[in-house]
Amino acid sequence: MSDDHQLMISVRDGETEKLGKLFEAHHKRLYNFFLHQTGSRQTSEDLVVDVFLRILKYRHTYKDEGSFSAWMYTIARHTRIDYYKEHNDQSEFMEEPDTLTSNVPDPGEEYENMDDIILLRKAMAELPEDRREVILMSRFNHMPYREIGEVLGCTVGAVKVRIYRAMKDLAERYFRLAGEKSYEMRRN
Amino acid sequence: MKCEEIRVLIPDYLSETLDQQVKSRIDEHTLSCADCRREIDALALVWSKMEGLSEEEPGPAIRTRFYTMLEAYKHGVENAPQRPSMFERLNERLRVWWPRQPVFQFCVTAIFLIVGLTIGLRVNTVSRSTGELERLNKEMTEMRQLVTLSLLNQPIASDRLRGVFMSRDIPEPDDRYLAALVTTLNSDPNVSVRLAAVDALQRFSDSSDVRTDLVASLPRQTSPLVQISLIDTLVRLREKRAVDAFKIIAENPRSIEPVKKRAKMGLDTIY
Ligand SMILES: [Zn+2]
């Protein structure tokens, strides 16, 4: 993590070729972050390149005491918001979620598990944007609460509450899709 | 612990990042509280399923695009004309009435240092927003254009197609970019890419150069699909200079029937 920070400091101070290392370390995760949100491979690639372009343009604003991934995801968030503003097609899932499942399972035994994953992707796709992104940051990108708080502009306490609500929302949607009444949850 | 306090801790509970002490208190609570127990079970199930959502690799073009962008940026920064900084400009003005005597020089320097620091701090925080941002935005568009250009030169047709589609994000392309689109229209081996180029260029048909290129491209096209698309475009633009090309196509025995028909209809409309 502090490696990233050092690299970004160098990029900021003029060694722009070091951005290549940051790209190699983060582009895949960032791509999947966008892919889960937009459902489109093309859009996600476009957005990733745009994020790194913005990193270059705004490199002077990177702070000595900053955290690279919090900063990068803040930029990523704005990039996505701007993208939807320009294309005004709010969170439209352009490809069917199931076509996005890349890990094709062995037929038979894993088939049931595969079904679950398709359902989970559908449930994720249904989630409101802000809930999806908090799950992606915490569960997929394993960002510490402090960093998520930096990206979203809220306290660690508020981050915890948001993650819980988002998880609960996701679970409700998942079980509704799965048609499992037994897990019906109490609404607060 | 109250139920609400427990609930918020569930994600930490599931990711096993809680103190042993807190964890046991939650376990204790769930022994007597069915609601919390059910909720933990439900979230745990979804939590574990999320492991199955694997990450996928982005396509190879993303790397090319990134490194092209990086190169372009470095190139752009190195070759950008050095804009005189505010200090340099101020210095320029000052030189005219700079006092000759060293004592006066010292006083003036001291005054300017103080005034300068105060102004400098304000300028840095305020004026960065408008002019600077506009410049940044313009540079972003230029960069995007460069990235798109690199896509047009990719060996895989789907990448080139994307390069053509991305012209939508470039409201005012420069000549180099338009020339690349025209080259694509005239010589891309893939029909879909050429068709997309017709659409893309049509959007920039306010430029008479683009219209000239569209007219000149028609006789070079061999695919009936591209021919028809170009004819339709030129008719829509009421481009009189296309008349000769339409005639040649209409009279060419090698043109297929639907294309001939289109060209004849075009002639009727434009005349
Ligand atoms: Zn309880």
PDB file of N, CA and C in Angstrom, chain A residues 16-17 19-20 23-24 27-29 31-32 35 41-42 45-46 48-50 52-54 56-59 87 100 102-103 116-117 120-121 135 139-140 145 160 163-164 167-168 170-171 174-175 183 185-186 188, chain B residues 7-12 35 38-39 41-43 45-59 61-63 65-67 69-70 73-74 77 128 133 136-137 139-140 143-144 147 162 166 169:
ATOM      1  N   THR A  16       6.409  10.489 -14.591  1.00  0.00           N
ATOM      2  CA  THR A  16       5.098   9.975 -15.008  1.00  0.00           C
ATOM      3  C   THR A  16       5.149   8.528 -15.475  1.00  0.00           C
ATOM      4  N   GLU A  17       6.340   8.059 -15.944  1.00  0.00           N
ATOM      5  CA  GLU A  17       6.388   6.666 -16.427  1.00  0.00           C
ATOM      6  C   GLU A  17       6.105   5.667 -15.308  1.00  0.00           C
ATOM      7  N   LEU A  19       3.675   5.666 -13.536  1.00  0.00           N
ATOM      8  CA  LEU A  19       2.241   5.377 -13.514  1.00  0.00           C
ATOM      9  C   LEU A  19       1.973   3.985 -14.089  1.00  0.00           C
ATOM     10  N   GLY A  20       2.875   3.523 -14.956  1.00  0.00           N
ATOM     11  CA  GLY A  20       2.741   2.179 -15.526  1.00  0.00           C
ATOM     12  C   GLY A  20       2.648   1.123 -14.430  1.00  0.00           C
ATOM     13  N   PHE A  23      -0.669   1.287 -12.842  1.00  0.00           N
ATOM     14  CA  PHE A  23      -1.662   0.726 -13.766  1.00  0.00           C
ATOM     15  C   PHE A  23      -1.648  -0.798 -13.685  1.00  0.00           C
ATOM     16  N   GLU A  24      -0.449  -1.376 -13.761  1.00  0.00           N
ATOM     17  CA  GLU A  24      -0.341  -2.839 -13.717  1.00  0.00           C
ATOM     18  C   GLU A  24      -0.922  -3.395 -12.418  1.00  0.00           C
ATOM     19  N   HIS A  27      -5.243  -1.958 -12.500  1.00  0.00           N
ATOM     20  CA  HIS A  27      -6.254  -1.826 -13.563  1.00  0.00           C
ATOM     21  C   HIS A  27      -7.261  -2.964 -13.580  1.00  0.00           C
ATOM     22  N   LYS A  28      -6.811  -4.168 -13.230  1.00  0.00           N
ATOM     23  CA  LYS A  28      -7.735  -5.294 -13.295  1.00  0.00           C
ATOM     24  C   LYS A  28      -8.864  -5.142 -12.260  1.00  0.00           C
ATOM     25  N   ARG A  29      -8.455  -4.783 -11.055  1.00  0.00           N
ATOM     26  CA  ARG A  29      -9.436  -4.613  -9.988  1.00  0.00           C
ATOM     27  C   ARG A  29     -10.395  -3.462 -10.314  1.00  0.00           C
ATOM     28  N   TYR A  31     -11.094  -2.380 -13.269  1.00  0.00           N
ATOM     29  CA  TYR A  31     -11.931  -2.825 -14.386  1.00  0.00           C
ATOM     30  C   TYR A  31     -13.118  -3.628 -13.859  1.00  0.00           C
ATOM     31  N   ASN A  32     -12.847  -4.532 -12.923  1.00  0.00           N
ATOM     32  CA  ASN A  32     -13.934  -5.333 -12.362  1.00  0.00           C
ATOM     33  C   ASN A  32     -14.877  -4.495 -11.499  1.00  0.00           C
ATOM     34  N   LEU A  35     -16.984  -3.025 -14.008  1.00  0.00           N
ATOM     35  CA  LEU A  35     -17.768  -4.062 -14.679  1.00  0.00           C
ATOM     36  C   LEU A  35     -18.978  -4.452 -13.833  1.00  0.00           C
ATOM     37  N   ARG A  41     -18.388  -4.519 -20.622  1.00  0.00           N
ATOM     38  CA  ARG A  41     -16.918  -4.616 -20.703  1.00  0.00           C
ATOM     39  C   ARG A  41     -16.334  -3.390 -21.371  1.00  0.00           C
ATOM     40  N   GLN A  42     -16.970  -2.986 -22.453  1.00  0.00           N
ATOM     41  CA  GLN A  42     -16.456  -1.845 -23.208  1.00  0.00           C
ATOM     42  C   GLN A  42     -16.416  -0.588 -22.360  1.00  0.00           C
ATOM     43  N   GLU A  45     -13.695  -0.728 -19.746  1.00  0.00           N
ATOM     44  CA  GLU A  45     -12.345  -0.440 -20.261  1.00  0.00           C
ATOM     45  C   GLU A  45     -12.177   1.056 -20.496  1.00  0.00           C
ATOM     46  N   ASP A  46     -13.184   1.651 -21.100  1.00  0.00           N
ATOM     47  CA  ASP A  46     -13.120   3.098 -21.350  1.00  0.00           C
ATOM     48  C   ASP A  46     -12.913   3.852 -20.037  1.00  0.00           C
ATOM     49  N   VAL A  48     -11.671   2.776 -17.183  1.00  0.00           N
ATOM     50  CA  VAL A  48     -10.356   2.556 -16.575  1.00  0.00           C
ATOM     51  C   VAL A  48      -9.323   3.491 -17.193  1.00  0.00           C
ATOM     52  N   VAL A  49      -9.314   3.563 -18.518  1.00  0.00           N
ATOM     53  CA  VAL A  49      -8.336   4.433 -19.180  1.00  0.00           C
ATOM     54  C   VAL A  49      -8.584   5.887 -18.778  1.00  0.00           C
ATOM     55  N   ASP A  50      -9.845   6.239 -18.667  1.00  0.00           N
ATOM     56  CA  ASP A  50     -10.187   7.598 -18.261  1.00  0.00           C
ATOM     57  C   ASP A  50      -9.696   7.920 -16.844  1.00  0.00           C
ATOM     58  N   PHE A  52      -7.081   6.677 -15.323  1.00  0.00           N
ATOM     59  CA  PHE A  52      -5.634   6.899 -15.314  1.00  0.00           C
ATOM     60  C   PHE A  52      -5.267   8.210 -16.007  1.00  0.00           C
ATOM     61  N   LEU A  53      -6.061   8.574 -16.977  1.00  0.00           N
ATOM     62  CA  LEU A  53      -5.854   9.877 -17.607  1.00  0.00           C
ATOM     63  C   LEU A  53      -6.074  10.990 -16.582  1.00  0.00           C
ATOM     64  N   ARG A  54      -7.142  10.853 -15.811  1.00  0.00           N
ATOM     65  CA  ARG A  54      -7.419  11.871 -14.790  1.00  0.00           C
ATOM     66  C   ARG A  54      -6.341  11.886 -13.710  1.00  0.00           C
ATOM     67  N   LEU A  56      -3.275  11.363 -14.138  1.00  0.00           N
ATOM     68  CA  LEU A  56      -2.183  12.171 -14.690  1.00  0.00           C
ATOM     69  C   LEU A  56      -2.504  13.659 -14.619  1.00  0.00           C
ATOM     70  N   LYS A  57      -3.720  13.979 -15.040  1.00  0.00           N
ATOM     71  CA  LYS A  57      -4.071  15.397 -15.112  1.00  0.00           C
ATOM     72  C   LYS A  57      -4.118  16.040 -13.729  1.00  0.00           C
ATOM     73  N   TYR A  58      -4.588  15.280 -12.752  1.00  0.00           N
ATOM     74  CA  TYR A  58      -4.765  15.869 -11.428  1.00  0.00           C
ATOM     75  C   TYR A  58      -3.677  15.427 -10.461  1.00  0.00           C
ATOM     76  N   ARG A  59      -2.565  14.912 -11.010  1.00  0.00           N
ATOM     77  CA  ARG A  59      -1.526  14.356 -10.131  1.00  0.00           C
ATOM     78  C   ARG A  59      -1.013  15.378  -9.126  1.00  0.00           C
ATOM     79  N   HIS A  87     -23.834  10.202 -20.816  1.00  0.00           N
ATOM     80  CA  HIS A  87     -24.582   9.227 -21.627  1.00  0.00           C
ATOM     81  C   HIS A  87     -26.012   9.033 -21.131  1.00  0.00           C
ATOM     82  N   LEU A 100     -21.712 -12.451 -18.215  1.00  0.00           N
ATOM     83  CA  LEU A 100     -20.487 -11.897 -17.645  1.00  0.00           C
ATOM     84  C   LEU A 100     -19.743 -12.899 -16.767  1.00  0.00           C
ATOM     85  N   SER A 102     -17.436 -15.375 -16.079  1.00  0.00           N
ATOM     86  CA  SER A 102     -16.345 -15.857 -16.929  1.00  0.00           C
ATOM     87  C   SER A 102     -15.850 -17.241 -16.507  1.00  0.00           C
ATOM     88  N   ASN A 103     -16.025 -17.548 -15.212  1.00  0.00           N
ATOM     89  CA  ASN A 103     -15.512 -18.851 -14.778  1.00  0.00           C
ATOM     90  C   ASN A 103     -16.519 -19.937 -15.109  1.00  0.00           C
ATOM     91  N   ASP A 116     -26.580 -20.005  -8.646  1.00  0.00           N
ATOM     92  CA  ASP A 116     -26.515 -19.071  -7.534  1.00  0.00           C
ATOM     93  C   ASP A 116     -25.764 -17.814  -7.927  1.00  0.00           C
ATOM     94  N   ILE A 117     -24.684 -18.023  -8.659  1.00  0.00           N
ATOM     95  CA  ILE A 117     -23.864 -16.870  -9.022  1.00  0.00           C
ATOM     96  C   ILE A 117     -24.610 -15.950  -9.976  1.00  0.00           C
ATOM     97  N   LEU A 120     -26.954 -14.038  -7.904  1.00  0.00           N
ATOM     98  CA  LEU A 120     -26.255 -13.029  -7.117  1.00  0.00           C
ATOM     99  C   LEU A 120     -25.888 -11.833  -8.005  1.00  0.00           C
ATOM    100  N   ARG A 121     -25.460 -12.128  -9.221  1.00  0.00           N
ATOM    101  CA  ARG A 121     -25.140 -11.031 -10.144  1.00  0.00           C
ATOM    102  C   ARG A 121     -26.384 -10.200 -10.452  1.00  0.00           C
ATOM    103  N   ILE A 135     -20.433  -2.101  -1.373  1.00  0.00           N
ATOM    104  CA  ILE A 135     -20.132  -3.537  -1.286  1.00  0.00           C
ATOM    105  C   ILE A 135     -18.873  -3.860  -2.089  1.00  0.00           C
ATOM    106  N   ARG A 139     -16.082  -5.528   0.022  1.00  0.00           N
ATOM    107  CA  ARG A 139     -16.006  -6.981  -0.108  1.00  0.00           C
ATOM    108  C   ARG A 139     -15.042  -7.422  -1.211  1.00  0.00           C
ATOM    109  N   PHE A 140     -14.990  -6.656  -2.294  1.00  0.00           N
ATOM    110  CA  PHE A 140     -14.146  -7.071  -3.412  1.00  0.00           C
ATOM    111  C   PHE A 140     -12.765  -6.435  -3.369  1.00  0.00           C
ATOM    112  N   TYR A 145     -12.109   0.531   6.177  1.00  0.00           N
ATOM    113  CA  TYR A 145     -13.215   1.474   6.384  1.00  0.00           C
ATOM    114  C   TYR A 145     -12.775   2.926   6.239  1.00  0.00           C
ATOM    115  N   LYS A 160     -19.634   1.681   8.217  1.00  0.00           N
ATOM    116  CA  LYS A 160     -20.085   0.382   8.717  1.00  0.00           C
ATOM    117  C   LYS A 160     -21.589   0.219   8.540  1.00  0.00           C
ATOM    118  N   ILE A 163     -22.388  -0.332   4.874  1.00  0.00           N
ATOM    119  CA  ILE A 163     -22.058  -1.678   4.399  1.00  0.00           C
ATOM    120  C   ILE A 163     -23.111  -2.669   4.879  1.00  0.00           C
ATOM    121  N   TYR A 164     -23.491  -2.523   6.143  1.00  0.00           N
ATOM    122  CA  TYR A 164     -24.511  -3.433   6.666  1.00  0.00           C
ATOM    123  C   TYR A 164     -25.820  -3.309   5.880  1.00  0.00           C
ATOM    124  N   MET A 167     -25.475  -4.817   2.424  1.00  0.00           N
ATOM    125  CA  MET A 167     -25.457  -6.281   2.464  1.00  0.00           C
ATOM    126  C   MET A 167     -26.850  -6.841   2.690  1.00  0.00           C
ATOM    127  N   LYS A 168     -27.569  -6.178   3.572  1.00  0.00           N
ATOM    128  CA  LYS A 168     -28.919  -6.640   3.887  1.00  0.00           C
ATOM    129  C   LYS A 168     -29.827  -6.505   2.667  1.00  0.00           C
ATOM    130  N   LEU A 170     -28.851  -6.466  -0.413  1.00  0.00           N
ATOM    131  CA  LEU A 170     -28.427  -7.468  -1.388  1.00  0.00           C
ATOM    132  C   LEU A 170     -29.008  -8.837  -1.047  1.00  0.00           C
ATOM    133  N   ALA A 171     -28.926  -9.193   0.235  1.00  0.00           N
ATOM    134  CA  ALA A 171     -29.431 -10.498   0.656  1.00  0.00           C
ATOM    135  C   ALA A 171     -30.931 -10.608   0.393  1.00  0.00           C
ATOM    136  N   TYR A 174     -31.469 -11.061  -3.232  1.00  0.00           N
ATOM    137  CA  TYR A 174     -31.016 -12.388  -3.642  1.00  0.00           C
ATOM    138  C   TYR A 174     -32.049 -13.449  -3.290  1.00  0.00           C
ATOM    139  N   PHE A 175     -32.543 -13.405  -2.055  1.00  0.00           N
ATOM    140  CA  PHE A 175     -33.493 -14.437  -1.637  1.00  0.00           C
ATOM    141  C   PHE A 175     -34.843 -14.281  -2.330  1.00  0.00           C
ATOM    142  N   TYR A 183     -36.065 -17.593   4.212  1.00  0.00           N
ATOM    143  CA  TYR A 183     -35.104 -16.620   4.719  1.00  0.00           C
ATOM    144  C   TYR A 183     -35.708 -15.224   4.848  1.00  0.00           C
ATOM    145  N   MET A 185     -36.769 -11.910   5.844  1.00  0.00           N
ATOM    146  CA  MET A 185     -36.154 -11.209   6.961  1.00  0.00           C
ATOM    147  C   MET A 185     -37.063 -10.136   7.544  1.00  0.00           C
ATOM    148  N   ARG A 186     -36.842  -9.911   8.787  1.00  0.00           N
ATOM    149  CA  ARG A 186     -37.622  -8.888   9.451  1.00  0.00           C
ATOM    150  C   ARG A 186     -37.210  -7.511   8.960  1.00  0.00           C
ATOM    151  N   ASN A 188     -36.799  -3.650   9.497  1.00  0.00           N
ATOM    152  CA  ASN A 188     -36.734  -2.741  10.646  1.00  0.00           C
ATOM    153  C   ASN A 188     -37.482  -1.466  10.350  1.00  0.00           C
TER     154      ASN A 188
ATOM    155  N   ARG B   7     -26.370  -5.858  14.611  1.00  0.00           N
ATOM    156  CA  ARG B   7     -26.560  -5.910  13.147  1.00  0.00           C
ATOM    157  C   ARG B   7     -25.437  -5.226  12.384  1.00  0.00           C
ATOM    158  N   VAL B   8     -25.076  -4.036  12.860  1.00  0.00           N
ATOM    159  CA  VAL B   8     -24.043  -3.269  12.163  1.00  0.00           C
ATOM    160  C   VAL B   8     -22.695  -3.999  12.184  1.00  0.00           C
ATOM    161  N   LEU B   9     -22.538  -4.864  13.185  1.00  0.00           N
ATOM    162  CA  LEU B   9     -21.264  -5.581  13.298  1.00  0.00           C
ATOM    163  C   LEU B   9     -21.213  -6.855  12.443  1.00  0.00           C
ATOM    164  N   ILE B  10     -22.366  -7.203  11.828  1.00  0.00           N
ATOM    165  CA  ILE B  10     -22.386  -8.473  11.082  1.00  0.00           C
ATOM    166  C   ILE B  10     -21.297  -8.562  10.005  1.00  0.00           C
ATOM    167  N   PRO B  11     -21.109  -7.505   9.177  1.00  0.00           N
ATOM    168  CA  PRO B  11     -20.045  -7.627   8.167  1.00  0.00           C
ATOM    169  C   PRO B  11     -18.677  -7.933   8.782  1.00  0.00           C
ATOM    170  N   ASP B  12     -18.365  -7.284   9.899  1.00  0.00           N
ATOM    171  CA  ASP B  12     -17.085  -7.561  10.558  1.00  0.00           C
ATOM    172  C   ASP B  12     -17.066  -8.972  11.125  1.00  0.00           C
ATOM    173  N   ASP B  35     -34.147 -13.406  15.718  1.00  0.00           N
ATOM    174  CA  ASP B  35     -34.099 -12.451  14.606  1.00  0.00           C
ATOM    175  C   ASP B  35     -32.660 -12.188  14.169  1.00  0.00           C
ATOM    176  N   ARG B  38     -31.161 -15.243  12.507  1.00  0.00           N
ATOM    177  CA  ARG B  38     -31.625 -15.434  11.129  1.00  0.00           C
ATOM    178  C   ARG B  38     -30.911 -14.472  10.182  1.00  0.00           C
ATOM    179  N   GLU B  39     -30.765 -13.268  10.676  1.00  0.00           N
ATOM    180  CA  GLU B  39     -30.127 -12.278   9.797  1.00  0.00           C
ATOM    181  C   GLU B  39     -28.653 -12.612   9.554  1.00  0.00           C
ATOM    182  N   ASP B  41     -27.373 -15.583   9.585  1.00  0.00           N
ATOM    183  CA  ASP B  41     -27.349 -16.735   8.675  1.00  0.00           C
ATOM    184  C   ASP B  41     -27.551 -16.310   7.229  1.00  0.00           C
ATOM    185  N   ALA B  42     -28.538 -15.420   7.034  1.00  0.00           N
ATOM    186  CA  ALA B  42     -28.844 -14.979   5.676  1.00  0.00           C
ATOM    187  C   ALA B  42     -27.676 -14.225   5.058  1.00  0.00           C
ATOM    188  N   LEU B  43     -27.130 -13.290   5.824  1.00  0.00           N
ATOM    189  CA  LEU B  43     -26.009 -12.512   5.293  1.00  0.00           C
ATOM    190  C   LEU B  43     -24.778 -13.395   5.084  1.00  0.00           C
ATOM    191  N   LEU B  45     -24.739 -16.458   4.197  1.00  0.00           N
ATOM    192  CA  LEU B  45     -24.899 -17.229   2.967  1.00  0.00           C
ATOM    193  C   LEU B  45     -24.536 -16.398   1.740  1.00  0.00           C
ATOM    194  N   VAL B  46     -25.062 -15.180   1.693  1.00  0.00           N
ATOM    195  CA  VAL B  46     -24.765 -14.303   0.562  1.00  0.00           C
ATOM    196  C   VAL B  46     -23.283 -13.933   0.548  1.00  0.00           C
ATOM    197  N   TRP B  47     -22.785 -13.709   1.759  1.00  0.00           N
ATOM    198  CA  TRP B  47     -21.362 -13.362   1.908  1.00  0.00           C
ATOM    199  C   TRP B  47     -20.475 -14.434   1.271  1.00  0.00           C
ATOM    200  N   SER B  48     -20.799 -15.688   1.575  1.00  0.00           N
ATOM    201  CA  SER B  48     -19.952 -16.766   1.060  1.00  0.00           C
ATOM    202  C   SER B  48     -20.146 -16.938  -0.452  1.00  0.00           C
ATOM    203  N   LYS B  49     -21.359 -16.701  -0.923  1.00  0.00           N
ATOM    204  CA  LYS B  49     -21.591 -16.812  -2.364  1.00  0.00           C
ATOM    205  C   LYS B  49     -20.776 -15.783  -3.146  1.00  0.00           C
ATOM    206  N   MET B  50     -20.525 -14.674  -2.486  1.00  0.00           N
ATOM    207  CA  MET B  50     -19.795 -13.617  -3.189  1.00  0.00           C
ATOM    208  C   MET B  50     -18.380 -14.034  -3.561  1.00  0.00           C
ATOM    209  N   GLU B  51     -17.879 -15.050  -2.858  1.00  0.00           N
ATOM    210  CA  GLU B  51     -16.558 -15.572  -3.220  1.00  0.00           C
ATOM    211  C   GLU B  51     -16.564 -16.050  -4.678  1.00  0.00           C
ATOM    212  N   GLY B  52     -17.736 -16.509  -5.105  1.00  0.00           N
ATOM    213  CA  GLY B  52     -17.852 -17.083  -6.451  1.00  0.00           C
ATOM    214  C   GLY B  52     -17.832 -16.062  -7.570  1.00  0.00           C
ATOM    215  N   LEU B  53     -18.035 -14.801  -7.215  1.00  0.00           N
ATOM    216  CA  LEU B  53     -17.994 -13.769  -8.253  1.00  0.00           C
ATOM    217  C   LEU B  53     -16.536 -13.474  -8.573  1.00  0.00           C
ATOM    218  N   SER B  54     -16.044 -14.170  -9.562  1.00  0.00           N
ATOM    219  CA  SER B  54     -14.616 -14.034  -9.838  1.00  0.00           C
ATOM    220  C   SER B  54     -14.332 -12.756 -10.600  1.00  0.00           C
ATOM    221  N   GLU B  55     -13.082 -12.376 -10.555  1.00  0.00           N
ATOM    222  CA  GLU B  55     -12.670 -11.223 -11.353  1.00  0.00           C
ATOM    223  C   GLU B  55     -12.349 -11.710 -12.757  1.00  0.00           C
ATOM    224  N   GLU B  56     -12.616 -10.891 -13.733  1.00  0.00           N
ATOM    225  CA  GLU B  56     -12.205 -11.299 -15.076  1.00  0.00           C
ATOM    226  C   GLU B  56     -11.143 -10.362 -15.625  1.00  0.00           C
ATOM    227  N   GLU B  57     -10.407 -10.885 -16.601  1.00  0.00           N
ATOM    228  CA  GLU B  57      -9.332 -10.100 -17.215  1.00  0.00           C
ATOM    229  C   GLU B  57      -9.926  -9.134 -18.229  1.00  0.00           C
ATOM    230  N   PRO B  58      -9.486  -7.892 -18.202  1.00  0.00           N
ATOM    231  CA  PRO B  58      -9.905  -6.992 -19.286  1.00  0.00           C
ATOM    232  C   PRO B  58      -9.217  -7.391 -20.585  1.00  0.00           C
ATOM    233  N   GLY B  59      -9.731  -6.915 -21.700  1.00  0.00           N
ATOM    234  CA  GLY B  59      -9.141  -7.249 -23.002  1.00  0.00           C
ATOM    235  C   GLY B  59      -7.745  -6.660 -23.152  1.00  0.00           C
ATOM    236  N   ALA B  61      -6.550  -4.744 -25.365  1.00  0.00           N
ATOM    237  CA  ALA B  61      -6.470  -3.378 -25.894  1.00  0.00           C
ATOM    238  C   ALA B  61      -6.306  -2.349 -24.779  1.00  0.00           C
ATOM    239  N   ILE B  62      -6.765  -2.697 -23.575  1.00  0.00           N
ATOM    240  CA  ILE B  62      -6.736  -1.716 -22.489  1.00  0.00           C
ATOM    241  C   ILE B  62      -5.295  -1.294 -22.189  1.00  0.00           C
ATOM    242  N   ARG B  63      -4.368  -2.269 -22.270  1.00  0.00           N
ATOM    243  CA  ARG B  63      -2.962  -1.965 -22.028  1.00  0.00           C
ATOM    244  C   ARG B  63      -2.419  -1.019 -23.101  1.00  0.00           C
ATOM    245  N   ARG B  65      -4.027   0.988 -24.927  1.00  0.00           N
ATOM    246  CA  ARG B  65      -4.621   2.317 -24.785  1.00  0.00           C
ATOM    247  C   ARG B  65      -3.968   3.092 -23.658  1.00  0.00           C
ATOM    248  N   PHE B  66      -3.741   2.393 -22.527  1.00  0.00           N
ATOM    249  CA  PHE B  66      -3.123   3.083 -21.399  1.00  0.00           C
ATOM    250  C   PHE B  66      -1.733   3.591 -21.766  1.00  0.00           C
ATOM    251  N   TYR B  67      -0.905   2.690 -22.352  1.00  0.00           N
ATOM    252  CA  TYR B  67       0.478   3.106 -22.622  1.00  0.00           C
ATOM    253  C   TYR B  67       0.556   4.162 -23.727  1.00  0.00           C
ATOM    254  N   MET B  69      -1.704   6.438 -24.111  1.00  0.00           N
ATOM    255  CA  MET B  69      -2.103   7.653 -23.402  1.00  0.00           C
ATOM    256  C   MET B  69      -0.914   8.212 -22.608  1.00  0.00           C
ATOM    257  N   LEU B  70      -0.209   7.302 -21.931  1.00  0.00           N
ATOM    258  CA  LEU B  70       0.927   7.736 -21.107  1.00  0.00           C
ATOM    259  C   LEU B  70       2.023   8.369 -21.976  1.00  0.00           C
ATOM    260  N   TYR B  73       0.945  11.658 -23.210  1.00  0.00           N
ATOM    261  CA  TYR B  73       0.984  12.662 -22.154  1.00  0.00           C
ATOM    262  C   TYR B  73       2.412  13.170 -21.962  1.00  0.00           C
ATOM    263  N   LYS B  74       3.344  12.219 -21.879  1.00  0.00           N
ATOM    264  CA  LYS B  74       4.746  12.615 -21.692  1.00  0.00           C
ATOM    265  C   LYS B  74       5.205  13.500 -22.840  1.00  0.00           C
ATOM    266  N   VAL B  77       3.607  16.910 -22.587  1.00  0.00           N
ATOM    267  CA  VAL B  77       4.180  17.750 -21.533  1.00  0.00           C
ATOM    268  C   VAL B  77       5.544  18.279 -21.953  1.00  0.00           C
ATOM    269  N   ARG B 128      -7.623  28.930  -9.780  1.00  0.00           N
ATOM    270  CA  ARG B 128      -7.380  27.619 -10.360  1.00  0.00           C
ATOM    271  C   ARG B 128      -8.644  27.044 -10.982  1.00  0.00           C
ATOM    272  N   LEU B 133      -9.389  24.926 -15.228  1.00  0.00           N
ATOM    273  CA  LEU B 133     -10.227  23.760 -15.470  1.00  0.00           C
ATOM    274  C   LEU B 133     -10.580  23.625 -16.934  1.00  0.00           C
ATOM    275  N   LEU B 136      -7.722  22.207 -18.622  1.00  0.00           N
ATOM    276  CA  LEU B 136      -7.616  20.781 -18.332  1.00  0.00           C
ATOM    277  C   LEU B 136      -8.603  19.973 -19.162  1.00  0.00           C
ATOM    278  N   ASN B 137      -9.822  20.486 -19.233  1.00  0.00           N
ATOM    279  CA  ASN B 137     -10.848  19.785 -20.000  1.00  0.00           C
ATOM    280  C   ASN B 137     -10.461  19.661 -21.462  1.00  0.00           C
ATOM    281  N   GLU B 139      -7.463  19.681 -22.645  1.00  0.00           N
ATOM    282  CA  GLU B 139      -6.381  18.706 -22.766  1.00  0.00           C
ATOM    283  C   GLU B 139      -6.898  17.280 -22.659  1.00  0.00           C
ATOM    284  N   MET B 140      -7.907  17.098 -21.809  1.00  0.00           N
ATOM    285  CA  MET B 140      -8.495  15.766 -21.665  1.00  0.00           C
ATOM    286  C   MET B 140      -9.075  15.312 -22.996  1.00  0.00           C
ATOM    287  N   MET B 143      -6.368  14.261 -25.258  1.00  0.00           N
ATOM    288  CA  MET B 143      -5.824  12.960 -24.882  1.00  0.00           C
ATOM    289  C   MET B 143      -6.746  11.834 -25.332  1.00  0.00           C
ATOM    290  N   ARG B 144      -8.037  12.065 -25.136  1.00  0.00           N
ATOM    291  CA  ARG B 144      -9.014  11.046 -25.508  1.00  0.00           C
ATOM    292  C   ARG B 144      -8.908  10.768 -27.005  1.00  0.00           C
ATOM    293  N   VAL B 147      -5.968   8.580 -27.701  1.00  0.00           N
ATOM    294  CA  VAL B 147      -6.249   7.190 -27.342  1.00  0.00           C
ATOM    295  C   VAL B 147      -7.110   6.544 -28.421  1.00  0.00           C
ATOM    296  N   ARG B 162     -14.365   0.063 -32.003  1.00  0.00           N
ATOM    297  CA  ARG B 162     -14.524   0.869 -30.799  1.00  0.00           C
ATOM    298  C   ARG B 162     -13.929   2.260 -30.996  1.00  0.00           C
ATOM    299  N   MET B 166     -15.932   5.645 -30.537  1.00  0.00           N
ATOM    300  CA  MET B 166     -15.525   6.638 -29.543  1.00  0.00           C
ATOM    301  C   MET B 166     -15.495   8.055 -30.091  1.00  0.00           C
ATOM    302  N   ASP B 169     -17.445  10.663 -28.380  1.00  0.00           N
ATOM    303  CA  ASP B 169     -16.995  11.396 -27.194  1.00  0.00           C
ATOM    304  C   ASP B 169     -16.090  12.563 -27.549  1.00  0.00           C
TER     305      ASP B 169
END
